[in-house]
């Protein structure tokens, strides 16, 4: 085996081991690496779309990380959005007030055709959230006819006049958003009745099979999943959505994105790791009704939600993004990968300038956040076969509480290349991980690492290269195995090749 050169470091160290199994039959859906774009703050206008044009710098950055799917137009905005407002000549489109996000005027210059052009440029699948809260089944039906019908009707004629003669054949289709809250304050029983009514009119046109996704609960609201699985025939359901955010200090006092102490770091990570239990328990409910695992769990909003940047509009949810957030992203992606039997899509909130963004913009300038780099490093897992790991971890403490310091996931791609993503959450101690039983199969190991001196470190317009991935030099050959030295607060992705 050829391992990389030795790595000198001076951190206190802990030794643990990971045993790697054989590739499973479970594929890590590329859609787990999905994103979300809402008409909120500067996400669409300024972020994706500026001066009447799609931003090609943003498109290029998203193409590089192979964004597989993009959710739009909300969020809460989806249940106030009427799609016909956003098609046709721009000077004829109506202005509306965005009552969810800051009472700003929405001029509808970015609508269905612009969104689908954006997806085509990125090379990703569109995932559209239809309006169940304030819309009608008729409106939903007409939108689908506009999008997916091949024949000649008034609506498909409008589509052709708007520059798209051929159907778009979109498949991912959410029936409402957060129907327990901003989507209509419904009970799960009432929602499932509405879902069946609306979904009856969401028909499959020839050449386009819809994947209908029900709006489920928030976090540990397992009763939503239970009621949806019980009340909706499974053949009318491709997936159930669940949302989960990390609010470091709670909803009321979320806490700064950039100035926080070790206790707040610990609490944020604890909340992030709780995702594992949430997925286990939703999956257990789904297993009761769907032992074959046909219905997907879709975490179509997730990420850390902090206070907005000082001086920015509180309704625009613009926040900076630190190394802590990158560690949360990497740990969450490891958790999703390890639940890939049930989790078939996830969408980080939100791609540009809102919440845990991949990209921040200022005028014509663009900045890649530490979270962006995690998605870049982890893209190797997309559509690869999940490889089970037996992880022995160390723990790090805050007062009397403790958390597992190490998390990981692994996959094997179609060329037989193995990737292992490792996260050391310990703020002060390195971890030496022994990778057991890999000597016979793999000959070379290489990797990348993302870390920085402080968990509060960010990339800024003045210093965009503070937290960026570099070549990893921490793999050492030990008798019969590899030893990987993970510095404190680091993300490492290894590539193991058989040749
Ligand atoms: O992502 C911001 C908001 O969070 C979304 O609009 C809503 O669905 C959730 O509450």
Short mmCIF file of C-alpha atoms and ligand atoms in Angstrom, two decimals:
data_model
loop_
_atom_site.label_atom_id
_atom_site.label_comp_id
_atom_site.label_asym_id
_atom_site.label_seq_id
_atom_site.Cartn_x
_atom_site.Cartn_y
_atom_site.Cartn_z
CA UNK A 1 0.00 0.00 0.00
CA UNK A 2 1.18 3.48 -0.87
CA UNK A 3 0.27 5.94 1.83
CA UNK A 4 0.90 9.66 1.87
CA UNK A 5 3.86 11.13 3.61
CA UNK A 6 3.94 11.41 7.40
CA UNK A 7 2.13 14.17 9.16
CA UNK A 8 3.59 16.07 12.07
CA UNK A 9 1.27 17.69 14.51
CA UNK A 10 1.30 18.69 18.15
CA UNK A 11 -2.25 18.13 19.35
CA UNK A 12 -3.23 15.94 22.26
CA UNK A 13 -4.24 12.66 20.65
CA UNK A 14 -6.78 9.91 21.01
CA UNK A 15 -6.73 6.59 19.11
CA UNK A 16 -9.84 4.87 17.80
CA UNK A 17 -10.60 2.47 14.96
CA UNK A 18 -13.02 2.02 12.08
CA UNK A 19 -13.81 -1.35 10.57
CA UNK A 20 -14.94 -1.18 6.97
CA UNK A 21 -17.55 -3.63 5.69
CA UNK A 22 -18.36 -4.70 2.14
CA UNK A 23 -20.32 -2.37 -0.13
CA UNK A 24 -24.04 -2.78 0.54
CA UNK A 25 -26.88 -2.95 -1.97
CA UNK A 26 -27.97 0.51 -0.81
CA UNK A 27 -27.24 3.39 -3.16
CA UNK A 28 -26.64 6.85 -1.69
CA UNK A 29 -29.06 8.89 -3.80
CA UNK A 30 -27.33 11.87 -5.34
CA UNK A 31 -30.42 13.86 -4.36
CA UNK A 32 -29.24 13.80 -0.74
CA UNK A 33 -26.84 16.50 -1.96
CA UNK A 34 -29.72 18.79 -2.97
CA UNK A 35 -30.35 22.48 -2.31
CA UNK A 36 -33.16 24.95 -1.81
CA UNK A 37 -33.93 28.39 -3.27
CA UNK A 38 -36.79 30.50 -1.94
CA UNK A 39 -38.09 33.97 -2.75
CA UNK A 40 -36.63 35.16 0.52
CA UNK A 41 -34.21 38.01 1.15
CA UNK A 42 -31.41 38.02 -1.42
CA UNK A 43 -31.57 34.35 -2.41
CA UNK A 44 -33.32 34.69 -5.78
CA UNK A 45 -32.95 38.40 -6.51
CA UNK A 46 -29.25 39.32 -6.19
CA UNK A 47 -28.22 35.74 -5.43
CA UNK A 48 -29.32 33.68 -8.43
CA UNK A 49 -30.71 36.49 -10.55
CA UNK A 50 -29.25 39.98 -10.90
CA UNK A 51 -30.09 42.82 -13.26
CA UNK A 52 -32.58 40.60 -15.07
CA UNK A 53 -30.07 37.80 -15.71
CA UNK A 54 -29.15 34.48 -14.19
CA UNK A 55 -25.75 34.82 -12.48
CA UNK A 56 -23.34 32.61 -14.36
CA UNK A 57 -20.70 32.82 -11.60
CA UNK A 58 -23.18 31.20 -9.21
CA UNK A 59 -24.17 28.63 -11.85
CA UNK A 60 -20.51 27.68 -12.44
CA UNK A 61 -19.88 27.23 -8.70
CA UNK A 62 -22.96 25.01 -8.34
CA UNK A 63 -22.09 22.95 -11.42
CA UNK A 64 -18.66 22.26 -9.91
CA UNK A 65 -20.16 20.60 -6.84
CA UNK A 66 -22.67 18.69 -9.01
CA UNK A 67 -25.84 20.05 -7.42
CA UNK A 68 -28.33 17.31 -8.30
CA UNK A 69 -31.65 18.95 -7.41
CA UNK A 70 -32.95 22.41 -6.50
CA UNK A 71 -36.16 23.08 -4.58
CA UNK A 72 -38.23 26.19 -5.42
CA UNK A 73 -40.12 28.59 -4.88
CA UNK A 74 -40.35 27.99 -1.10
CA UNK A 75 -40.62 27.35 1.80
CA UNK A 76 -43.40 29.42 3.26
CA UNK A 77 -43.44 31.45 0.03
CA UNK A 78 -44.68 28.39 -1.91
CA UNK A 79 -48.08 28.51 -0.23
CA UNK A 80 -48.63 32.13 -1.22
CA UNK A 81 -47.25 31.76 -4.75
CA UNK A 82 -49.52 31.73 -7.78
CA UNK A 83 -47.48 30.44 -10.70
CA UNK A 84 -49.35 32.35 -13.40
CA UNK A 85 -47.96 35.58 -11.87
CA UNK A 86 -44.48 34.52 -12.99
CA UNK A 87 -44.85 33.68 -16.70
CA UNK A 88 -45.02 35.69 -19.89
CA UNK A 89 -43.66 39.14 -20.74
CA UNK A 90 -42.05 40.65 -17.67
CA UNK A 91 -43.68 44.03 -18.01
CA UNK A 92 -47.07 42.33 -17.85
CA UNK A 93 -46.36 40.31 -14.72
CA UNK A 94 -48.14 41.54 -11.61
CA UNK A 95 -46.35 42.82 -8.49
CA UNK A 96 -47.34 41.22 -5.20
CA UNK A 97 -46.27 41.71 -1.65
CA UNK A 98 -44.22 38.88 -0.12
CA UNK A 99 -46.04 38.65 3.20
CA UNK A 100 -43.80 35.91 4.51
CA UNK A 101 -40.47 37.61 4.10
CA UNK A 102 -40.27 41.30 4.92
CA UNK A 103 -43.32 42.62 3.04
CA UNK A 104 -41.09 43.34 0.05
CA UNK A 105 -42.57 43.76 -3.40
CA UNK A 106 -42.18 40.66 -5.53
CA UNK A 107 -42.15 41.71 -9.17
CA UNK A 108 -42.31 38.11 -10.40
CA UNK A 109 -39.51 38.68 -12.89
CA UNK A 110 -38.10 35.31 -11.83
CA UNK A 111 -40.78 32.68 -12.41
CA UNK A 112 -41.28 29.16 -13.72
CA UNK A 113 -39.38 29.48 -17.01
CA UNK A 114 -36.48 31.35 -15.40
CA UNK A 115 -36.23 28.72 -12.65
CA UNK A 116 -36.23 25.88 -15.14
CA UNK A 117 -33.61 27.62 -17.23
CA UNK A 118 -31.50 27.97 -14.08
CA UNK A 119 -31.84 24.22 -13.41
CA UNK A 120 -30.90 23.42 -16.97
CA UNK A 121 -27.77 25.61 -16.72
CA UNK A 122 -26.74 24.00 -13.42
CA UNK A 123 -27.58 20.55 -14.80
CA UNK A 124 -29.87 19.66 -11.90
CA UNK A 125 -33.41 18.36 -11.48
CA UNK A 126 -36.08 20.85 -10.47
CA UNK A 127 -38.11 20.13 -7.34
CA UNK A 128 -41.18 22.34 -7.27
CA UNK A 129 -43.34 23.04 -4.24
CA UNK A 130 -46.96 23.58 -5.19
CA UNK A 131 -49.37 25.85 -3.37
CA UNK A 132 -51.77 23.86 -1.21
CA UNK A 133 -52.23 26.54 1.46
CA UNK A 134 -53.81 29.36 -0.57
CA UNK A 135 -54.08 27.77 -4.01
CA UNK A 136 -56.57 25.40 -5.59
CA UNK A 137 -56.35 21.91 -7.08
CA UNK A 138 -57.22 23.53 -10.42
CA UNK A 139 -54.20 25.85 -10.17
CA UNK A 140 -51.93 22.91 -9.39
CA UNK A 141 -53.39 20.92 -12.27
CA UNK A 142 -52.87 23.79 -14.70
CA UNK A 143 -49.29 24.31 -13.60
CA UNK A 144 -48.57 20.65 -14.33
CA UNK A 145 -50.22 20.90 -17.74
CA UNK A 146 -48.00 23.93 -18.50
CA UNK A 147 -44.93 22.01 -17.34
CA UNK A 148 -45.44 18.49 -18.55
CA UNK A 149 -48.04 18.13 -21.29
CA UNK A 150 -46.79 17.48 -24.82
CA UNK A 151 -49.99 18.14 -26.76
CA UNK A 152 -51.46 21.39 -27.88
CA UNK A 153 -53.59 23.38 -25.42
CA UNK A 154 -53.92 27.03 -24.47
CA UNK A 155 -51.43 26.50 -21.62
CA UNK A 156 -48.85 24.59 -23.67
CA UNK A 157 -49.25 27.27 -26.34
CA UNK A 158 -48.33 29.85 -23.69
CA UNK A 159 -45.33 27.73 -22.74
CA UNK A 160 -44.20 27.67 -26.37
CA UNK A 161 -44.70 31.44 -26.63
CA UNK A 162 -42.58 31.78 -23.49
CA UNK A 163 -39.73 29.99 -25.23
CA UNK A 164 -40.25 26.31 -24.39
CA UNK A 165 -42.17 24.31 -26.98
CA UNK A 166 -41.24 20.96 -25.44
CA UNK A 167 -42.57 19.83 -22.07
CA UNK A 168 -40.22 20.22 -19.13
CA UNK A 169 -41.11 16.77 -17.73
CA UNK A 170 -40.51 17.73 -14.15
CA UNK A 171 -40.96 14.93 -11.62
CA UNK A 172 -40.30 16.07 -8.02
CA UNK A 173 -43.50 17.72 -6.81
CA UNK A 174 -44.22 18.82 -3.23
CA UNK A 175 -47.85 19.12 -2.23
CA UNK A 176 -47.62 22.11 0.15
CA UNK A 177 -44.94 23.17 2.62
CA UNK A 178 -44.95 23.11 6.43
CA UNK A 179 -48.71 22.64 6.40
CA UNK A 180 -48.59 22.48 10.21
CA UNK A 181 -47.50 26.17 10.21
CA UNK A 182 -47.03 28.80 7.49
CA UNK A 183 -48.57 26.43 4.93
CA UNK A 184 -52.02 26.62 6.51
CA UNK A 185 -51.86 25.68 10.21
CA UNK A 186 -53.42 22.31 9.56
CA UNK A 187 -53.65 19.19 11.66
CA UNK A 188 -52.08 16.10 10.07
CA UNK A 189 -55.56 14.58 9.66
CA UNK A 190 -56.85 17.64 7.81
CA UNK A 191 -53.69 17.81 5.69
CA UNK A 192 -53.91 14.21 4.55
CA UNK A 193 -57.48 14.83 3.40
CA UNK A 194 -56.31 17.87 1.45
CA UNK A 195 -53.33 15.97 0.04
CA UNK A 196 -55.57 13.27 -1.40
CA UNK A 197 -57.85 15.85 -2.93
CA UNK A 198 -55.03 17.87 -4.49
CA UNK A 199 -52.95 14.84 -5.49
CA UNK A 200 -55.91 13.42 -7.42
CA UNK A 201 -55.51 16.28 -9.89
CA UNK A 202 -51.72 16.02 -10.17
CA UNK A 203 -51.75 13.58 -13.04
CA UNK A 204 -48.88 11.90 -14.85
CA UNK A 205 -48.73 13.12 -18.43
CA UNK A 206 -47.15 10.71 -20.94
CA UNK A 207 -43.38 10.82 -20.49
CA UNK A 208 -43.46 12.33 -17.02
CA UNK A 209 -43.98 10.32 -13.87
CA UNK A 210 -44.61 12.56 -10.88
CA UNK A 211 -42.87 11.93 -7.58
CA UNK A 212 -45.34 13.43 -5.13
CA UNK A 213 -43.99 14.47 -1.76
CA UNK A 214 -46.27 15.08 1.21
CA UNK A 215 -45.48 17.91 3.62
CA UNK A 216 -44.68 16.23 6.93
CA UNK A 217 -43.72 17.34 10.39
CA UNK A 218 -40.89 19.35 11.87
CA UNK A 219 -38.04 17.49 13.58
CA UNK A 220 -39.47 15.00 16.02
CA UNK A 221 -43.15 15.44 15.10
CA UNK A 222 -43.48 11.73 14.37
CA UNK A 223 -47.29 11.93 14.44
CA UNK A 224 -47.23 13.68 11.03
CA UNK A 225 -45.33 10.78 9.48
CA UNK A 226 -47.63 8.28 11.18
CA UNK A 227 -50.81 10.01 9.96
CA UNK A 228 -49.51 10.42 6.41
CA UNK A 229 -48.44 6.76 6.20
CA UNK A 230 -51.77 5.62 7.65
CA UNK A 231 -54.12 7.86 5.64
CA UNK A 232 -52.55 8.20 2.21
CA UNK A 233 -52.41 5.18 -0.09
CA UNK A 234 -48.73 4.46 -0.63
CA UNK A 235 -49.07 4.41 -4.40
CA UNK A 236 -50.03 8.11 -4.20
CA UNK A 237 -46.92 8.97 -2.23
CA UNK A 238 -43.30 9.08 -3.42
CA UNK A 239 -42.01 10.69 -0.26
CA UNK A 240 -42.67 12.48 3.03
CA UNK A 241 -40.87 15.69 3.83
CA UNK A 242 -39.46 16.54 7.26
CA UNK A 243 -37.70 19.80 8.16
CA UNK A 244 -35.03 20.17 10.81
CA UNK A 245 -32.93 23.21 11.72
CA UNK A 246 -30.21 23.71 14.32
CA UNK A 247 -31.04 26.84 16.34
CA UNK A 248 -27.92 27.14 18.54
CA UNK A 249 -29.59 29.06 21.38
CA UNK A 250 -33.22 28.15 20.55
CA UNK A 251 -35.75 29.89 18.30
CA UNK A 252 -35.95 33.15 20.29
CA UNK A 253 -32.22 33.77 20.85
CA UNK A 254 -30.52 31.85 18.10
CA UNK A 255 -27.04 33.26 18.66
CA UNK A 256 -24.38 34.85 16.49
CA UNK A 257 -23.04 33.07 13.41
CA UNK A 258 -19.51 34.26 14.11
CA UNK A 259 -19.04 35.07 17.79
CA UNK A 260 -19.75 32.11 20.06
CA UNK A 261 -17.93 30.17 22.75
CA UNK A 262 -17.15 26.49 23.20
CA UNK A 263 -20.40 25.87 25.10
CA UNK A 264 -22.42 27.25 22.17
CA UNK A 265 -20.27 25.22 19.75
CA UNK A 266 -21.06 22.09 21.78
CA UNK A 267 -24.80 22.82 21.92
CA UNK A 268 -24.99 23.42 18.16
CA UNK A 269 -23.26 20.13 17.43
CA UNK A 270 -25.44 18.28 19.89
CA UNK A 271 -28.53 19.58 18.10
CA UNK A 272 -27.02 18.70 14.73
CA UNK A 273 -26.25 15.12 15.78
CA UNK A 274 -29.83 14.71 17.04
CA UNK A 275 -30.70 14.41 13.33
CA UNK A 276 -29.60 10.76 13.55
CA UNK A 277 -32.30 9.95 16.12
CA UNK A 278 -34.89 11.91 14.15
CA UNK A 279 -34.19 9.88 11.02
CA UNK A 280 -34.19 6.58 12.94
CA UNK A 281 -37.56 7.30 14.48
CA UNK A 282 -39.29 8.58 11.33
CA UNK A 283 -37.89 5.53 9.51
CA UNK A 284 -39.24 3.21 12.22
CA UNK A 285 -42.73 4.69 11.78
CA UNK A 286 -42.48 4.31 8.00
CA UNK A 287 -41.23 0.72 8.31
CA UNK A 288 -44.50 -0.26 10.03
CA UNK A 289 -46.50 0.65 6.92
CA UNK A 290 -43.88 0.15 4.24
CA UNK A 291 -41.51 -2.66 5.11
CA UNK A 292 -40.14 -2.65 1.56
CA UNK A 293 -38.86 0.92 2.02
CA UNK A 294 -40.60 2.32 -1.07
CA UNK A 295 -41.64 5.67 0.37
CA UNK A 296 -38.76 8.13 0.67
CA UNK A 297 -37.92 10.28 3.64
CA UNK A 298 -37.11 13.73 2.25
CA UNK A 299 -35.36 16.24 4.51
CA UNK A 300 -36.07 19.15 2.23
CA UNK A 301 -35.03 21.87 4.68
CA UNK A 302 -32.09 21.49 7.03
CA UNK A 303 -29.09 23.45 8.31
CA UNK A 304 -28.02 25.85 11.03
CA UNK A 305 -30.14 28.97 11.58
CA UNK A 306 -28.41 31.76 13.52
CA UNK A 307 -28.99 35.47 14.06
CA UNK A 308 -28.70 37.54 10.90
CA UNK A 309 -25.50 39.46 10.21
CA UNK A 310 -25.53 42.72 12.19
CA UNK A 311 -26.95 45.53 10.07
CA UNK A 312 -28.80 43.25 7.65
CA UNK A 313 -32.60 43.06 7.36
CA UNK A 314 -33.88 40.64 10.05
CA UNK A 315 -36.47 39.26 7.60
CA UNK A 316 -33.83 38.40 5.00
CA UNK A 317 -32.09 35.70 7.08
CA UNK A 318 -28.61 36.58 5.80
CA UNK A 319 -26.01 34.87 8.00
CA UNK A 320 -22.26 34.24 7.85
CA UNK A 321 -20.96 30.69 7.75
CA UNK A 322 -18.14 29.39 9.93
CA UNK A 323 -16.03 26.27 10.27
CA UNK A 324 -18.64 25.14 12.85
CA UNK A 325 -21.26 25.19 10.08
CA UNK A 326 -19.01 23.15 7.80
CA UNK A 327 -18.63 20.55 10.57
CA UNK A 328 -22.42 20.49 10.96
CA UNK A 329 -22.87 20.07 7.19
CA UNK A 330 -20.32 17.25 7.02
CA UNK A 331 -21.80 15.44 10.05
CA UNK A 332 -25.33 15.80 8.65
CA UNK A 333 -24.26 14.45 5.26
CA UNK A 334 -22.60 11.48 7.00
CA UNK A 335 -25.87 10.88 8.87
CA UNK A 336 -27.91 11.09 5.63
CA UNK A 337 -25.51 8.71 3.86
CA UNK A 338 -25.81 6.21 6.70
CA UNK A 339 -29.63 6.40 6.42
CA UNK A 340 -29.62 6.13 2.62
CA UNK A 341 -31.93 3.12 2.72
CA UNK A 342 -34.80 5.48 3.58
CA UNK A 343 -33.51 9.02 2.98
CA UNK A 344 -33.67 9.67 -0.77
CA UNK A 345 -33.43 13.45 -0.86
CA UNK A 346 -32.25 16.33 1.32
CA UNK A 347 -32.08 20.05 0.58
CA UNK A 348 -29.87 22.39 2.54
CA UNK A 349 -31.49 25.75 3.35
CA UNK A 350 -30.67 27.87 1.38
CA UNK A 351 -28.20 28.02 -1.49
CA UNK A 352 -27.30 31.72 -1.75
CA UNK A 353 -27.38 34.54 0.84
CA UNK A 354 -29.94 32.88 3.15
CA UNK A 355 -29.36 30.72 6.26
CA UNK A 356 -26.60 28.08 5.83
CA UNK A 357 -25.65 29.31 2.38
CA UNK A 358 -23.10 27.78 0.05
CA UNK A 359 -22.52 31.13 -1.58
CA UNK A 360 -22.63 34.74 -0.38
CA UNK A 361 -22.81 37.61 -2.84
CA UNK A 362 -22.03 41.32 -2.62
CA UNK A 363 -22.88 43.18 -5.82
CA UNK A 364 -21.07 41.33 -8.60
CA UNK A 365 -18.75 39.58 -6.15
CA UNK A 366 -19.27 36.03 -4.95
CA UNK A 367 -17.83 34.13 -1.99
CA UNK A 368 -17.73 30.38 -1.31
CA UNK A 369 -18.48 29.45 2.30
CA UNK A 370 -16.89 26.60 4.30
CA UNK A 371 -20.18 24.70 3.81
CA UNK A 372 -19.73 24.95 0.02
CA UNK A 373 -16.37 23.22 0.33
CA UNK A 374 -17.92 20.35 2.30
CA UNK A 375 -20.39 19.72 -0.54
CA UNK A 376 -17.48 19.84 -2.98
CA UNK A 377 -15.52 17.27 -0.98
CA UNK A 378 -18.54 14.99 -0.39
CA UNK A 379 -19.84 14.95 -3.98
CA UNK A 380 -17.93 11.68 -4.52
CA UNK A 381 -20.63 9.87 -2.52
CA UNK A 382 -23.39 10.79 -4.99
CA UNK A 383 -25.05 7.61 -6.33
CA UNK A 384 -22.26 5.42 -4.90
CA UNK A 385 -22.93 2.24 -2.90
CA UNK A 386 -23.07 2.73 0.84
CA UNK A 387 -20.29 0.91 2.69
CA UNK A 388 -21.15 0.11 6.30
CA UNK A 389 -18.66 1.20 8.95
CA UNK A 390 -18.17 0.03 12.51
CA UNK A 391 -16.95 3.16 14.26
CA UNK A 392 -15.24 3.26 17.62
CA UNK A 393 -15.33 6.86 18.76
CA UNK A 394 -13.92 9.01 21.49
CA UNK A 395 -16.11 11.56 23.30
CA UNK A 396 -15.58 15.21 24.10
CA UNK A 397 -17.08 16.95 27.06
CA UNK A 398 -18.87 20.11 27.98
CA UNK A 399 -19.48 20.18 31.73
CA UNK A 400 -21.10 16.84 32.50
CA UNK A 401 -22.39 16.35 28.97
CA UNK A 402 -20.46 14.63 26.20
CA UNK A 403 -20.70 14.00 22.46
CA UNK A 404 -19.11 11.49 20.07
CA UNK A 405 -16.13 13.28 18.55
CA UNK A 406 -15.89 11.18 15.41
CA UNK A 407 -18.46 10.52 12.70
CA UNK A 408 -17.96 9.00 9.28
CA UNK A 409 -19.54 7.41 6.24
CA UNK A 410 -18.16 5.51 3.28
CA UNK A 411 -19.15 4.53 -0.23
CA UNK A 412 -17.80 2.66 -3.23
CA UNK A 413 -18.32 4.18 -6.66
CA UNK A 414 -18.97 2.38 -9.94
CA UNK A 415 -15.21 2.21 -10.63
CA UNK A 416 -14.52 0.41 -7.34
CA UNK A 417 -13.04 3.53 -5.70
CA UNK A 418 -13.82 3.87 -2.00
CA UNK A 419 -14.41 7.25 -0.33
CA UNK A 420 -14.47 7.71 3.42
CA UNK A 421 -15.60 11.01 4.90
CA UNK A 422 -14.41 11.59 8.45
CA UNK A 423 -15.30 14.39 10.85
CA UNK A 424 -13.49 15.19 14.09
CA UNK A 425 -15.76 17.48 16.14
CA UNK A 426 -13.44 17.66 19.14
CA UNK A 427 -12.44 21.33 19.43
CA UNK A 428 -9.03 20.61 20.96
CA UNK A 429 -7.86 17.04 20.39
CA UNK A 430 -6.65 15.19 17.32
CA UNK A 431 -7.96 11.69 16.72
CA UNK A 432 -5.87 8.94 15.21
CA UNK A 433 -8.20 6.60 13.35
CA UNK A 434 -6.96 3.12 12.49
CA UNK A 435 -8.63 1.93 9.30
CA UNK A 436 -8.76 -1.80 9.84
CA UNK A 437 -8.65 -4.56 7.24
CA UNK A 438 -8.09 -2.50 4.11
CA UNK A 439 -4.56 -3.59 3.24
CA UNK A 440 -5.55 -6.35 0.87
CA UNK A 441 -7.98 -4.43 -1.25
CA UNK A 442 -6.59 -0.90 -1.71
CA UNK A 443 -3.18 0.23 -2.90
CA UNK A 444 -3.30 4.03 -2.73
CA UNK A 445 -4.85 6.53 -0.37
CA UNK A 446 -5.17 10.26 -0.96
CA UNK A 447 -7.38 12.90 0.55
CA UNK A 448 -8.41 16.46 1.26
CA UNK A 449 -8.90 18.25 4.56
CA UNK A 450 -10.96 21.26 5.61
CA UNK A 451 -10.03 22.90 8.89
CA UNK A 452 -8.94 26.18 10.43
CA UNK A 453 -7.42 27.50 13.64
CA UNK A 454 -10.78 28.42 15.23
CA UNK A 455 -14.27 26.97 14.93
CA UNK A 456 -15.51 30.56 14.47
CA UNK A 457 -13.36 31.14 11.36
CA UNK A 458 -15.21 32.25 8.22
CA UNK A 459 -14.47 33.17 4.63
CA UNK A 460 -15.06 36.85 3.97
CA UNK A 461 -14.93 39.09 0.91
CA UNK A 462 -11.64 40.43 2.32
CA UNK A 463 -10.25 36.96 3.08
CA UNK A 464 -12.07 34.35 0.96
CA UNK A 465 -9.42 31.66 1.50
CA UNK A 466 -9.48 31.31 5.29
CA UNK A 467 -11.36 27.98 5.31
CA UNK A 468 -10.63 26.03 2.13
CA UNK A 469 -9.74 22.40 1.45
CA UNK A 470 -6.10 21.43 1.00
CA UNK A 471 -4.31 18.16 0.31
CA UNK A 472 -4.42 15.90 3.35
CA UNK A 473 -1.05 14.68 4.59
CA UNK A 474 -2.25 12.82 7.66
CA UNK A 475 -2.26 9.20 6.47
CA UNK A 476 0.47 6.87 7.77
CA UNK A 477 1.17 3.29 7.00
CA UNK A 478 1.11 1.17 10.13
CA UNK A 479 1.61 -2.59 10.20
CA UNK A 480 -1.29 -4.11 8.33
CA UNK A 481 -3.44 -0.97 8.31
CA UNK A 482 -3.60 2.77 7.75
CA UNK A 483 -3.56 5.35 10.53
CA UNK A 484 -5.29 8.63 9.78
CA UNK A 485 -4.57 11.61 12.00
CA UNK A 486 -7.55 13.95 12.09
CA UNK A 487 -6.70 17.35 13.57
CA UNK A 488 -9.26 18.92 15.94
CA UNK A 489 -12.36 20.43 14.20
CA UNK A 490 -11.64 18.93 10.82
CA UNK A 491 -13.34 17.28 7.87
CA UNK A 492 -11.34 14.79 5.80
CA UNK A 493 -12.40 12.87 2.72
CA UNK A 494 -10.16 9.96 1.72
CA UNK A 495 -10.01 8.25 -1.64
CA UNK A 496 -8.83 4.64 -1.69
CA UNK A 497 -7.94 3.05 -5.01
CA UNK A 498 -7.27 -0.55 -5.86
CA UNK A 499 -4.60 0.32 -8.47
O1 LIG B 1 -36.02 28.36 5.09
C1 LIG B 1 -36.73 29.38 5.71
C2 LIG B 1 -38.12 28.96 6.13
O2 LIG B 1 -38.04 27.98 7.11
C3 LIG B 1 -38.96 28.31 5.06
O3 LIG B 1 -39.61 29.23 4.26
C4 LIG B 1 -39.96 27.53 5.85
O4 LIG B 1 -40.43 26.39 5.16
C5 LIG B 1 -39.20 27.19 7.13
O5 LIG B 1 -39.94 27.48 8.24
#
